[in-house]
Amino acid sequence: MTPKELRDFCLSFNAAVEEFPFTPETSVFKVLGKMFALSALDAEPLKVNLKCEPELAVRLRAEHEAIEPGWHMNKRHWNTVTVGGLPDAIVRELVEDSYDLVVAGLPRAERLRLDRP
C-alpha cells in the first residue's frame, strides 16, 4: 500500500477528514473531531497509528511483527502498524476497525448523522 492509497482509504470513510494539528508532515485522520488514524505519509517505512480494542491489540502484536504498541499514544488502545509488513487487505481491515471503533464511541445523535448522506 502506498502513502496515497493509505490516505485515500482513510478519507473514503463517511465524514472522514485529514488535519495537521501536530506538524505539516503528520496527517491526522478524524471522524467528527475524533482521531482514528495518524501517519507521517512521507516516512520510510510507512507506518500508521490505529485505534484497537485492548485485547485484540495484544493479540495482533503477538501475531504480527509489523504491529507494535502505539508510538506516542496510549499503548493499551493504539497500535503502530508498519504498512509494508502486512498484506494490504489486513491494513485496510485494521484502518476500518479503527474508524468503526471511534464511531461506536460517538454520541448516538452523531452516529445517526453519519448514516445520512
PDB file of N, CA, C and O in Angstrom, residues 4 18 22 35 50 62 68 73 78 84:
ATOM      1  N   LYS A   4      -0.301   7.326  -0.806  1.00  0.00           N
ATOM      2  CA  LYS A   4      -1.507   7.875  -1.420  1.00  0.00           C
ATOM      3  C   LYS A   4      -2.694   6.937  -1.229  1.00  0.00           C
ATOM      4  O   LYS A   4      -3.800   7.370  -0.924  1.00  0.00           O
ATOM      5  N   GLU A  18      -8.860  14.993   6.927  1.00  0.00           N
ATOM      6  CA  GLU A  18      -7.428  14.982   7.229  1.00  0.00           C
ATOM      7  C   GLU A  18      -7.064  16.343   7.805  1.00  0.00           C
ATOM      8  O   GLU A  18      -7.408  17.373   7.225  1.00  0.00           O
ATOM      9  N   PHE A  22      -0.336  18.600  14.513  1.00  0.00           N
ATOM     10  CA  PHE A  22       0.970  18.448  15.161  1.00  0.00           C
ATOM     11  C   PHE A  22       2.086  19.076  14.328  1.00  0.00           C
ATOM     12  O   PHE A  22       2.778  19.975  14.786  1.00  0.00           O
ATOM     13  N   MET A  35      -9.937  11.297  16.401  1.00  0.00           N
ATOM     14  CA  MET A  35      -8.885  10.677  15.608  1.00  0.00           C
ATOM     15  C   MET A  35      -9.060   9.163  15.493  1.00  0.00           C
ATOM     16  O   MET A  35      -9.306   8.488  16.488  1.00  0.00           O
ATOM     17  N   LEU A  50      -3.192   3.270  14.722  1.00  0.00           N
ATOM     18  CA  LEU A  50      -4.611   2.945  14.609  1.00  0.00           C
ATOM     19  C   LEU A  50      -5.166   2.535  15.963  1.00  0.00           C
ATOM     20  O   LEU A  50      -4.512   1.812  16.725  1.00  0.00           O
ATOM     21  N   ALA A  62       1.281  -9.923  19.070  1.00  0.00           N
ATOM     22  CA  ALA A  62       1.924 -11.229  19.204  1.00  0.00           C
ATOM     23  C   ALA A  62       1.967 -11.973  17.868  1.00  0.00           C
ATOM     24  O   ALA A  62       2.910 -12.720  17.596  1.00  0.00           O
ATOM     25  N   GLU A  68       3.074  -2.968  16.504  1.00  0.00           N
ATOM     26  CA  GLU A  68       3.708  -2.662  17.781  1.00  0.00           C
ATOM     27  C   GLU A  68       2.775  -1.786  18.615  1.00  0.00           C
ATOM     28  O   GLU A  68       1.826  -1.207  18.072  1.00  0.00           O
ATOM     29  N   MET A  73       1.330   7.159  21.807  1.00  0.00           N
ATOM     30  CA  MET A  73      -0.110   7.010  22.014  1.00  0.00           C
ATOM     31  C   MET A  73      -0.338   6.167  23.263  1.00  0.00           C
ATOM     32  O   MET A  73       0.594   5.567  23.787  1.00  0.00           O
ATOM     33  N   TRP A  78      -3.921   1.778  21.247  1.00  0.00           N
ATOM     34  CA  TRP A  78      -3.403   2.141  19.927  1.00  0.00           C
ATOM     35  C   TRP A  78      -2.255   1.225  19.527  1.00  0.00           C
ATOM     36  O   TRP A  78      -1.421   0.864  20.355  1.00  0.00           O
ATOM     37  N   GLY A  84       4.096  -1.752   5.087  1.00  0.00           N
ATOM     38  CA  GLY A  84       4.725  -2.693   4.168  1.00  0.00           C
ATOM     39  C   GLY A  84       4.951  -4.073   4.753  1.00  0.00           C
ATOM     40  O   GLY A  84       5.277  -5.015   4.024  1.00  0.00           O
TER      41      GLY A  84
END
